[in-house]
Coordinates of C-alpha atoms in Angstrom, one line a residue:
Chain A
M2 CA -37.6 3.0 76.0
K3 CA -41.3 2.0 75.8
D4 CA -40.8 0.8 72.2
L5 CA -37.7 -1.2 73.2
E6 CA -39.6 -2.9 76.0
K7 CA -42.3 -4.0 73.4
I8 CA -39.6 -5.3 71.1
A9 CA -37.9 -7.2 73.9
F10 CA -41.3 -8.7 74.8
N11 CA -41.8 -9.9 71.2
I12 CA -38.3 -11.4 71.1
R13 CA -38.9 -13.2 74.4
K14 CA -42.2 -14.5 73.3
N15 CA -40.8 -15.7 70.0
I16 CA -37.8 -17.4 71.7
V17 CA -40.1 -19.4 74.0
K18 CA -42.4 -20.3 71.0
M19 CA -39.4 -21.3 68.7
I20 CA -37.9 -23.6 71.3
Y21 CA -41.3 -25.0 72.2
K22 CA -42.1 -25.7 68.5
A23 CA -38.6 -27.2 67.9
S24 CA -38.8 -29.2 71.2
S25 CA -35.2 -28.3 71.6
G26 CA -33.0 -25.3 72.2
H27 CA -31.5 -23.1 74.9
P28 CA -34.0 -20.8 76.6
G29 CA -32.1 -19.8 79.6
G30 CA -29.1 -18.0 78.0
A31 CA -31.3 -16.7 75.2
L32 CA -33.7 -15.0 77.5
S33 CA -31.0 -13.5 79.7
S34 CA -29.4 -11.8 76.6
V35 CA -32.7 -10.3 75.1
D36 CA -32.4 -6.8 76.5
L37 CA -28.7 -6.6 75.4
L38 CA -29.7 -7.7 71.9
T39 CA -32.7 -5.3 71.8
V40 CA -30.6 -2.3 72.6
L41 CA -27.9 -3.4 70.2
Y42 CA -30.1 -3.9 67.2
F43 CA -32.8 -1.2 67.8
S44 CA -30.7 1.6 69.2
E45 CA -27.0 1.1 69.1
M46 CA -25.8 -0.6 65.9
K47 CA -25.8 0.7 62.4
V48 CA -27.6 -2.2 60.6
D49 CA -29.8 -1.8 57.6
S50 CA -32.3 -4.5 57.2
E51 CA -32.6 -3.7 53.5
N52 CA -28.8 -4.2 53.1
P53 CA -27.6 -6.6 55.7
Q54 CA -24.2 -7.1 54.0
D55 CA -23.4 -3.4 53.8
E56 CA -19.6 -3.3 54.3
N57 CA -19.9 -0.2 56.5
R58 CA -22.4 -1.8 58.9
D59 CA -21.6 -2.5 62.6
R60 CA -20.9 -6.2 63.2
F61 CA -22.2 -8.5 65.8
V62 CA -20.7 -11.8 66.8
L63 CA -22.8 -14.1 69.0
S64 CA -19.9 -16.0 70.5
K65 CA -22.3 -17.8 72.8
G66 CA -23.9 -19.4 69.7
H67 CA -26.3 -21.5 71.7
A68 CA -28.4 -18.3 72.3
S69 CA -29.2 -18.5 68.6
A70 CA -33.0 -18.3 69.2
A71 CA -32.4 -14.8 70.7
L72 CA -30.4 -13.7 67.7
Y73 CA -32.9 -15.1 65.2
A74 CA -35.9 -13.6 67.0
T75 CA -34.1 -10.2 67.1
L76 CA -33.3 -10.4 63.4
A77 CA -37.0 -11.2 62.7
E78 CA -38.0 -8.0 64.6
K79 CA -35.6 -6.2 62.2
K80 CA -38.1 -6.5 59.4
G81 CA -37.1 -8.6 56.5
L82 CA -34.1 -10.3 57.8
I83 CA -36.0 -13.4 58.9
T84 CA -39.7 -14.0 58.2
Q85 CA -42.1 -15.1 60.9
E86 CA -42.7 -18.2 58.9
N87 CA -39.0 -19.1 58.9
L88 CA -38.6 -18.2 62.5
F89 CA -40.7 -21.1 63.7
G90 CA -38.8 -23.6 61.5
F91 CA -35.9 -23.1 63.9
R92 CA -33.8 -26.3 64.2
N93 CA -35.9 -28.2 61.7
I94 CA -34.3 -30.2 58.9
N95 CA -35.5 -27.9 56.1
S96 CA -34.9 -24.6 57.9
P97 CA -31.9 -22.2 57.4
L98 CA -32.1 -21.5 61.1
Q99 CA -29.5 -24.0 62.4
G100 CA -29.2 -24.9 66.1
H101 CA -26.2 -22.6 66.2
P102 CA -26.0 -19.5 63.9
D103 CA -24.8 -20.1 60.3
M104 CA -23.7 -16.9 58.5
K105 CA -24.0 -18.6 55.1
K106 CA -27.7 -19.5 55.6
V107 CA -29.1 -16.4 57.3
P108 CA -28.5 -12.8 56.0
G109 CA -27.8 -10.6 59.0
V110 CA -25.8 -13.2 60.9
D111 CA -22.2 -11.8 60.8
M112 CA -20.4 -15.0 61.9
S113 CA -21.1 -18.7 62.3
T114 CA -20.6 -19.7 65.9
G115 CA -21.3 -22.6 68.2
S116 CA -18.0 -24.0 69.5
L117 CA -17.5 -21.8 72.5
G118 CA -14.6 -19.4 73.0
Q119 CA -14.0 -18.5 69.3
G120 CA -16.1 -15.3 68.8
L121 CA -13.9 -12.7 70.4
S122 CA -11.0 -13.6 68.1
V123 CA -13.2 -13.2 65.1
A124 CA -14.6 -9.9 66.3
N125 CA -11.0 -8.8 66.8
G126 CA -10.3 -9.7 63.1
M127 CA -13.3 -7.6 62.0
A128 CA -12.1 -4.7 64.2
L129 CA -8.6 -4.9 62.8
A130 CA -10.0 -4.9 59.2
A131 CA -11.9 -1.7 60.1
K132 CA -8.7 -0.1 61.3
L133 CA -6.8 -1.2 58.2
D134 CA -9.5 0.3 55.9
N135 CA -10.0 3.4 58.0
K136 CA -13.7 2.6 58.4
D137 CA -15.6 3.7 61.4
Y138 CA -17.9 0.6 62.0
R139 CA -17.9 -0.9 65.4
V140 CA -17.8 -4.6 66.4
Y141 CA -19.8 -6.1 69.2
C142 CA -19.2 -9.6 70.6
L143 CA -21.5 -11.3 73.2
M144 CA -20.0 -14.0 75.3
G145 CA -21.4 -16.2 78.0
D146 CA -19.9 -16.0 81.5
G147 CA -19.3 -19.8 81.4
E148 CA -17.9 -19.4 78.0
I149 CA -15.0 -17.3 79.2
E150 CA -13.6 -20.4 80.9
E151 CA -12.3 -21.2 77.4
G152 CA -8.6 -20.2 77.1
Q153 CA -9.0 -18.7 73.6
I154 CA -11.1 -15.9 75.1
W155 CA -8.0 -14.7 77.0
E156 CA -5.7 -15.0 74.0
A157 CA -8.2 -12.8 72.2
A158 CA -8.5 -10.4 75.2
M159 CA -4.7 -9.9 74.9
T160 CA -5.0 -9.2 71.2
A161 CA -7.8 -6.7 71.5
S162 CA -5.8 -4.8 74.0
H163 CA -2.5 -5.2 72.3
Y164 CA -3.9 -3.8 69.0
K165 CA -5.8 -1.1 70.9
L166 CA -9.1 -2.1 69.3
D167 CA -11.3 0.7 70.6
N168 CA -13.8 -0.1 67.9
L169 CA -14.5 -3.4 69.7
C170 CA -17.0 -3.8 72.5
A171 CA -17.1 -7.2 74.3
I172 CA -20.2 -8.0 76.3
I173 CA -20.3 -10.7 78.9
D174 CA -23.8 -12.1 79.7
Y175 CA -23.1 -12.6 83.4
N176 CA -26.1 -14.8 84.4
N177 CA -24.0 -16.7 86.8
L178 CA -25.0 -20.2 85.6
Q179 CA -23.6 -22.8 83.2
I180 CA -24.9 -26.3 82.4
D181 CA -23.5 -28.0 85.4
G182 CA -24.5 -25.3 87.9
K183 CA -23.2 -22.0 89.3
I184 CA -20.2 -20.7 87.4
T185 CA -18.4 -20.1 90.7
E186 CA -18.9 -23.8 91.6
V187 CA -18.2 -25.4 88.2
M188 CA -15.1 -23.4 87.3
N189 CA -14.9 -20.0 88.8
P190 CA -14.1 -17.3 86.2
T191 CA -14.7 -14.4 88.7
P192 CA -13.8 -11.6 89.2
I193 CA -14.8 -11.1 85.6
D194 CA -14.5 -7.3 85.6
E195 CA -11.1 -7.3 87.3
K196 CA -9.8 -9.9 84.8
F197 CA -10.7 -7.8 81.8
K198 CA -9.4 -4.7 83.5
S199 CA -6.0 -6.4 84.0
F200 CA -6.0 -7.3 80.3
G201 CA -6.3 -3.6 79.5
F202 CA -10.0 -3.2 78.8
N203 CA -12.2 -0.3 79.7
V204 CA -14.6 -2.2 81.9
I205 CA -18.2 -1.2 82.6
N206 CA -20.4 -3.1 85.1
I207 CA -24.1 -2.9 84.4
N208 CA -27.5 -4.5 85.0
G209 CA -27.8 -6.3 81.6
N210 CA -31.6 -6.5 81.9
D211 CA -32.0 -2.7 82.2
M212 CA -32.3 -0.9 78.9
D213 CA -31.1 2.5 80.2
D214 CA -28.1 0.9 81.8
I215 CA -27.2 -0.9 78.6
Q216 CA -27.5 2.1 76.4
N217 CA -25.4 4.2 78.8
A218 CA -22.7 1.6 78.7
F219 CA -22.7 1.6 74.9
D220 CA -22.4 5.4 74.9
K221 CA -19.4 5.2 77.2
A222 CA -17.8 2.4 75.2
R223 CA -18.0 4.6 72.0
K224 CA -16.1 7.4 73.8
A225 CA -13.3 5.2 75.1
K226 CA -10.2 5.7 72.9
G227 CA -7.1 3.6 72.6
R228 CA -8.5 0.5 74.3
P229 CA -11.3 -2.0 73.9
T230 CA -14.4 -2.0 76.2
A231 CA -15.8 -5.0 78.1
I232 CA -19.3 -4.6 79.4
V233 CA -19.9 -7.0 82.2
A234 CA -23.7 -7.3 82.1
K235 CA -25.3 -8.9 85.2
T236 CA -28.3 -10.7 83.9
V237 CA -30.9 -13.3 85.1
K238 CA -30.8 -16.6 83.2
G239 CA -34.3 -17.3 81.9
K240 CA -35.3 -13.6 82.4
G241 CA -39.0 -13.0 82.0
V242 CA -40.3 -16.5 82.7
S243 CA -40.3 -16.9 86.5
F244 CA -40.0 -20.7 86.6
M245 CA -37.0 -20.6 84.3
E246 CA -35.3 -17.7 86.1
G247 CA -32.0 -18.6 87.9
Q248 CA -32.3 -22.3 87.0
A249 CA -29.3 -24.0 85.3
S250 CA -31.7 -26.8 84.4
W251 CA -33.3 -24.4 81.8
H252 CA -30.0 -24.0 80.0
G253 CA -30.8 -26.4 77.2
K254 CA -34.3 -27.7 77.7
A255 CA -37.6 -27.0 75.8
P256 CA -40.8 -26.3 77.6
N257 CA -43.7 -28.8 77.4
E258 CA -47.1 -27.6 76.3
E259 CA -48.2 -26.6 79.8
E260 CA -45.0 -24.8 80.5
Y261 CA -45.1 -23.1 77.2
K262 CA -48.6 -21.7 77.8
A263 CA -47.7 -20.6 81.3
A264 CA -44.6 -18.8 80.0
I265 CA -46.5 -16.9 77.3
E266 CA -49.2 -16.0 79.8
E267 CA -46.6 -14.6 82.2
L268 CA -44.8 -12.6 79.5
E269 CA -48.1 -11.1 78.3
S270 CA -49.2 -10.2 81.8
K271 CA -46.0 -8.3 82.3
L272 CA -46.4 -6.3 79.1
K273 CA -49.7 -4.8 80.3
Chain B
M30 CA 16.3 -30.2 38.0
D31 CA 19.3 -28.9 39.8
I32 CA 20.7 -30.5 42.9
N33 CA 22.9 -27.5 43.7
Q34 CA 20.0 -25.1 43.6
K35 CA 18.5 -25.8 47.1
K36 CA 15.9 -23.9 48.9
A37 CA 13.4 -24.7 51.6
T38 CA 9.7 -24.3 50.6
R39 CA 9.2 -22.0 53.7
Q40 CA 11.6 -19.6 52.1
S41 CA 9.8 -19.7 48.8
F42 CA 6.6 -19.1 50.7
G43 CA 7.9 -16.0 52.3
E44 CA 9.2 -14.6 49.0
A45 CA 5.8 -15.4 47.3
L46 CA 3.9 -13.5 50.0
V47 CA 6.0 -10.4 49.3
E48 CA 5.3 -10.5 45.6
L49 CA 1.5 -11.0 46.2
G50 CA 1.5 -8.3 48.7
K51 CA 2.8 -5.9 46.1
I52 CA -0.2 -6.5 43.8
N53 CA -3.0 -6.8 46.3
E54 CA -3.4 -4.6 49.3
N55 CA -6.1 -6.9 50.8
L56 CA -3.5 -9.5 51.5
V57 CA -2.7 -9.6 55.2
V58 CA -0.3 -12.0 57.1
L59 CA -0.5 -13.4 60.6
D60 CA 2.1 -15.4 62.5
S61 CA 2.4 -16.8 66.0
D62 CA 5.9 -15.6 67.1
L63 CA 7.7 -17.7 64.5
S64 CA 8.0 -15.2 61.7
A65 CA 11.8 -15.6 61.4
A66 CA 11.3 -19.4 61.0
T67 CA 8.2 -19.4 58.8
K68 CA 9.7 -16.6 56.7
T69 CA 6.6 -14.3 57.0
S70 CA 9.3 -12.0 58.4
L71 CA 10.0 -11.1 54.7
F72 CA 6.4 -9.8 54.3
A73 CA 6.5 -8.1 57.8
K74 CA 9.5 -6.2 56.7
E75 CA 8.0 -5.0 53.5
F76 CA 4.4 -4.4 54.7
P77 CA 4.5 -3.9 58.5
E78 CA 1.0 -2.4 58.6
R79 CA -0.4 -5.6 57.1
F80 CA 1.4 -8.0 59.3
F81 CA 0.1 -9.1 62.6
D82 CA 2.1 -11.0 65.1
M83 CA -0.4 -12.8 67.3
G84 CA 2.1 -13.9 69.9
I85 CA 2.1 -17.6 71.0
A86 CA -1.6 -18.0 70.5
E87 CA -2.5 -20.0 67.5
Q88 CA -6.2 -20.5 68.2
D89 CA -6.6 -16.8 68.4
M90 CA -4.6 -16.3 65.2
I91 CA -7.0 -18.5 63.2
G92 CA -10.1 -16.8 64.7
T93 CA -8.6 -13.4 63.9
A94 CA -7.8 -14.4 60.4
A95 CA -11.5 -15.6 60.0
G96 CA -12.8 -12.2 61.2
L97 CA -10.4 -10.3 58.8
S98 CA -11.7 -12.5 55.9
T99 CA -15.3 -11.6 56.6
C100 CA -14.4 -8.0 56.0
G101 CA -12.7 -8.6 52.6
K102 CA -9.2 -9.2 53.7
I103 CA -7.2 -12.2 52.4
P104 CA -5.3 -13.6 55.4
F105 CA -2.4 -16.0 55.3
A106 CA -1.9 -17.4 58.8
A107 CA 1.4 -19.1 59.3
T108 CA 3.1 -21.2 62.0
F109 CA 4.7 -24.6 62.3
A110 CA 2.4 -27.3 60.8
A111 CA 2.0 -28.9 64.2
F112 CA 0.4 -25.8 65.7
A113 CA -1.3 -24.5 62.5
T114 CA -3.4 -27.6 62.2
G115 CA -3.2 -29.6 65.5
R116 CA -3.4 -26.9 68.1
T117 CA -6.1 -25.1 66.1
Y118 CA -8.1 -27.9 64.7
D119 CA -11.4 -26.8 66.2
Q120 CA -10.9 -23.2 65.2
V121 CA -10.1 -24.3 61.6
R122 CA -13.1 -26.5 61.6
N123 CA -15.7 -24.2 63.0
S124 CA -14.4 -20.6 62.4
V125 CA -12.9 -21.2 58.9
C126 CA -14.2 -24.3 57.1
Y127 CA -17.8 -24.4 58.3
P128 CA -18.5 -20.8 57.2
N129 CA -16.2 -21.5 54.1
L130 CA -14.1 -18.3 54.8
N131 CA -11.3 -17.1 52.6
V132 CA -8.5 -18.0 55.0
K133 CA -5.2 -19.5 54.0
I134 CA -3.2 -21.5 56.5
A135 CA 0.5 -22.2 55.9
G136 CA 2.0 -25.0 58.0
T137 CA 5.8 -24.8 57.8
H138 CA 8.1 -27.4 59.4
S139 CA 6.0 -30.4 58.5
G140 CA 7.3 -33.9 58.7
I141 CA 10.4 -35.4 60.3
T142 CA 12.7 -33.1 58.3
V143 CA 12.2 -30.6 61.1
G144 CA 15.1 -32.6 62.6
E145 CA 16.6 -31.8 66.0
D146 CA 13.4 -30.3 67.6
G147 CA 12.0 -33.8 67.7
A148 CA 8.6 -35.4 67.8
T149 CA 6.6 -32.6 69.3
H150 CA 7.4 -30.4 66.4
Q151 CA 7.5 -32.9 63.6
M152 CA 3.9 -32.8 62.3
L153 CA 2.9 -36.1 60.7
E154 CA -0.8 -35.9 60.9
D155 CA -1.6 -32.5 59.3
I156 CA -2.7 -33.8 55.9
G157 CA -5.1 -36.2 57.5
L158 CA -6.5 -33.5 59.8
M159 CA -7.0 -30.9 57.0
R160 CA -8.1 -33.3 54.3
G161 CA -11.0 -34.4 56.4
L162 CA -12.5 -31.0 56.7
P163 CA -15.3 -30.0 54.2
N164 CA -14.5 -26.9 52.1
M165 CA -10.7 -27.3 52.8
R166 CA -8.2 -27.7 50.0
V167 CA -4.7 -29.1 50.7
L168 CA -1.6 -28.2 48.8
S169 CA 1.8 -29.8 49.4
P170 CA 4.4 -28.4 47.0
S171 CA 7.8 -30.1 46.3
D172 CA 10.2 -27.3 45.4
D173 CA 10.7 -23.5 45.1
M174 CA 8.9 -23.0 41.8
Q175 CA 5.9 -25.2 42.8
T176 CA 5.6 -23.5 46.2
K177 CA 5.5 -20.1 44.6
W178 CA 2.7 -21.4 42.3
A179 CA 0.9 -22.9 45.3
I180 CA 0.9 -19.7 47.2
E181 CA -0.5 -17.8 44.1
E182 CA -3.1 -20.5 43.7
A183 CA -4.1 -20.4 47.3
F184 CA -4.5 -16.7 46.9
R185 CA -6.6 -17.1 43.8
I186 CA -8.9 -19.7 45.2
E187 CA -12.0 -18.3 47.1
G188 CA -12.2 -20.3 50.4
P189 CA -10.0 -22.2 52.9
V190 CA -6.6 -23.6 51.7
Y191 CA -4.0 -25.4 53.7
I192 CA -0.4 -25.3 52.4
R193 CA 2.1 -27.8 53.7
L194 CA 5.7 -26.6 53.8
C195 CA 9.1 -27.8 54.9
R196 CA 12.0 -26.6 56.9
L197 CA 14.7 -28.5 55.0
A198 CA 16.3 -27.0 51.9
T199 CA 15.6 -29.3 49.0
P200 CA 16.8 -29.2 45.3
S201 CA 15.0 -27.3 42.7
I202 CA 12.9 -29.6 40.4
Y203 CA 11.0 -27.3 38.1
D204 CA 12.1 -24.3 35.9
E205 CA 8.6 -22.9 35.4
K206 CA 5.2 -22.6 37.1
N207 CA 3.5 -25.0 34.7
F208 CA 1.1 -26.6 37.2
E209 CA -2.6 -27.0 37.4
F210 CA -4.6 -27.1 40.6
G211 CA -5.8 -30.7 41.3
K212 CA -3.6 -32.2 38.6
G213 CA -0.6 -34.4 39.4
M214 CA 2.7 -33.9 37.6
M215 CA 3.9 -37.0 35.8
H216 CA 7.7 -37.6 35.4
G217 CA 8.5 -40.3 32.9
N218 CA 6.2 -43.0 31.7
G219 CA 7.9 -46.2 32.7
T220 CA 5.6 -49.1 33.4
E221 CA 7.4 -51.1 36.1
A222 CA 6.1 -48.9 38.9
T223 CA 4.4 -45.6 39.7
I224 CA 5.8 -43.6 42.7
F225 CA 3.2 -41.1 44.0
A226 CA 5.1 -38.6 46.0
T227 CA 4.4 -35.3 47.7
G228 CA 6.4 -32.4 49.2
D229 CA 10.0 -33.1 50.1
M230 CA 9.6 -36.8 49.0
V231 CA 9.3 -35.9 45.4
W232 CA 13.0 -35.3 45.0
S233 CA 13.8 -38.7 46.6
A234 CA 11.3 -40.4 44.2
L235 CA 13.0 -38.8 41.2
Q236 CA 16.4 -39.9 42.5
A237 CA 15.1 -43.5 42.8
K238 CA 13.7 -43.2 39.2
E239 CA 17.2 -42.2 38.0
E240 CA 19.0 -45.0 39.8
L241 CA 16.6 -47.6 38.6
A242 CA 16.8 -46.4 35.0
K243 CA 20.6 -47.2 35.2
E244 CA 19.6 -50.8 35.8
G245 CA 17.1 -50.7 33.0
I246 CA 14.1 -50.5 35.3
E247 CA 11.8 -47.8 34.0
I248 CA 9.3 -46.3 36.4
R249 CA 7.4 -43.1 36.6
V250 CA 7.0 -40.5 39.4
V251 CA 3.8 -38.6 40.0
D252 CA 4.2 -35.4 42.0
I253 CA 0.9 -34.9 43.9
H254 CA 1.1 -31.2 44.8
T255 CA -2.7 -31.0 45.3
I256 CA -3.7 -33.6 47.9
K257 CA -7.3 -32.3 48.0
P258 CA -9.0 -32.4 45.6
I259 CA -6.8 -35.3 44.5
D260 CA -6.2 -36.1 40.8
R261 CA -8.4 -39.2 40.5
E262 CA -7.7 -39.5 36.8
I263 CA -3.9 -39.8 37.0
I264 CA -4.2 -42.4 39.8
V265 CA -6.5 -44.6 37.8
K266 CA -4.4 -44.1 34.7
C267 CA -1.2 -45.2 36.5
A268 CA -3.0 -48.1 38.2
K269 CA -3.9 -49.3 34.7
E270 CA -0.6 -48.7 33.1
T271 CA 2.0 -49.8 35.7
K272 CA 2.8 -53.0 37.4
K273 CA 3.3 -51.6 40.9
L274 CA 1.9 -48.7 42.9
I275 CA 3.9 -47.0 45.6
S276 CA 3.2 -43.9 47.6
I277 CA 5.8 -42.0 49.7
E278 CA 5.2 -39.1 52.1
D279 CA 6.9 -37.4 55.1
H280 CA 3.7 -38.0 57.0
S281 CA 1.8 -40.8 58.8
I282 CA 0.6 -43.5 56.5
I283 CA -2.7 -43.0 58.2
G284 CA -4.7 -40.1 56.7
G285 CA -2.2 -38.8 54.2
L286 CA -1.3 -39.1 50.6
G287 CA -1.3 -43.0 50.7
T288 CA -4.7 -43.0 52.3
A289 CA -6.1 -40.5 49.7
I290 CA -4.8 -42.6 46.9
S291 CA -6.2 -45.8 48.5
E292 CA -9.6 -44.2 48.6
V293 CA -9.5 -43.5 44.9
L294 CA -8.3 -47.0 44.1
T295 CA -11.1 -48.5 46.3
D296 CA -13.7 -46.4 44.5
E297 CA -12.5 -46.8 40.9
Y298 CA -9.9 -49.4 40.3
P299 CA -9.0 -51.7 43.2
A300 CA -5.2 -52.3 43.2
K301 CA -2.5 -53.0 45.7
L302 CA -0.7 -49.9 46.9
M303 CA 2.6 -49.9 49.0
R304 CA 2.5 -47.0 51.3
I305 CA 5.8 -45.6 52.5
G306 CA 5.6 -43.1 55.3
M307 CA 5.7 -43.0 59.1
N308 CA 4.1 -46.2 60.3
D309 CA 1.8 -44.9 63.1
I310 CA 4.7 -43.7 65.1
F311 CA 6.2 -40.4 66.3
G312 CA 9.4 -39.0 65.0
K313 CA 12.5 -38.2 67.1
S314 CA 15.4 -35.8 67.4
G315 CA 18.3 -36.0 64.9
K316 CA 19.6 -34.4 61.8
A317 CA 17.1 -34.3 59.0
Q318 CA 19.2 -36.5 56.7
E319 CA 19.8 -39.0 59.5
L320 CA 16.1 -39.2 60.3
L321 CA 15.2 -39.7 56.6
E322 CA 17.6 -42.7 56.6
Y323 CA 16.5 -44.0 60.0
F324 CA 12.8 -43.9 59.1
E325 CA 13.5 -45.1 55.5
L326 CA 11.9 -42.1 53.8
N327 CA 14.3 -42.1 50.9
A328 CA 15.2 -43.3 47.4
E329 CA 16.8 -46.5 48.8
K330 CA 13.5 -47.5 50.3
I331 CA 11.7 -46.8 47.1
I332 CA 14.2 -48.9 45.1
K333 CA 13.9 -51.8 47.5
C334 CA 10.1 -51.7 47.2
V335 CA 10.2 -51.5 43.4
K336 CA 12.6 -54.5 43.4
N337 CA 10.5 -56.5 45.8
V338 CA 13.3 -56.6 48.3
D339 CA 11.0 -54.9 50.8
N340 CA 7.5 -56.1 50.3
L341 CA 5.2 -53.8 52.2

């Protein structure tokens, strides 16, 4: 786990730097999902950085596409998928790193996303293809807790369950905040676990900022047969940078120079 | 041409899927609880393991098709045109066209020939919606043979394709699949007028041509089966060679065939175009033939326009 902590630290640091350099981006929901992405890409998923298009690889769909900085920083840690130089061109006109992930521009991105609510359907399609081809790859889909207010998510939840997609693992980044405020106040999607349970999912509640908890959940998900799994991951929006933590205002705002320095300093102090 | 040999293009679509399914096992078909009407039921019966009924959830159907395509499958997603393009516009835009995925969307029951179901189900804006999306191609076949070709062509093309189909059985026009993607089919070479027609309006245009010929008025009909990319060459050629240009479509005059032709004329050879279609209005219930007469989407209207009785 020590190594994973170091990787998560690098990802968090790079997210803050990317968004600072671009003067735009979404730090809150990127930072909340870092630990999930770290365990996925460095422990759970079969992904070969030498061959990112391998047809037998596990797939990942970032349905909450605005957390793109977290995905890019994670792919940069997976050596070779994104160079450090490219990483800090994030959101610039000449960069392949679009504001929201573009699968045609970045090897390692399995699906273009950005318009919320669409990723779970796509992940279902990938999981169905695996079943048709008798392949054993798994498909992971990360959604925001605000995102599941979109109706298409529940259409897709029906499908995953109807077609018994046990090779699908949905993950909800439950940081409790969306742009306009607390999810329970803007448009209450809770109880999230009960909803997925009633749709036929194997539901696992975890602390989504705890690496052991996350890995245990993926282990359980792999063992569940005949139904899809939903991991409801309680997280802290802005995790790792205290002044961003639990603040809806940091959903889509870049830090200024002073805030950037303070954020990096804090992240570094925690690593020691 | 055979007026007694009638078939709806949705039927031809279902038959073509079965034939393609036999030669390529990556072909998969999705439907939203309308397989009996869209005729994907024919494929479902033959290849149940490759058919996915997605229930009444069109947005999810498009997303699922997108996911299947990223793993090497060639999905055809079918439902009524209203839901295939209107209900799912954002999914088609962001999950199919932006990543340029190999997804085919078939919209059956386009236009007012849906009939009795009325305005909610009579899709008159689908060409406009799909034509405006980067990476999307739009096919609008006119009869059985052309539909079979269109489905094979959509299957062959790498990337998104929308195929516009109809509920109403219409006469057979062609005996062989002698078509080229992006190239209009010219019938006759009269110089009094050119009628650009698409889908179920091609037959009406050919009827008008025949009637006018009896009076010594020689016109030509151009069957535009590929609306995007449109055949710029044939439009300019006809603008140069004929006295009058008319378009007819079972679609809104905003965004459809007439608009696409106008764009080419504006760019390359400014000329007046009379656009026959639905004039920024919704349809209504009635029998298909009654509606075609009521909204003047027929040979009589074309004849009046050619003869300047109706000057659009």
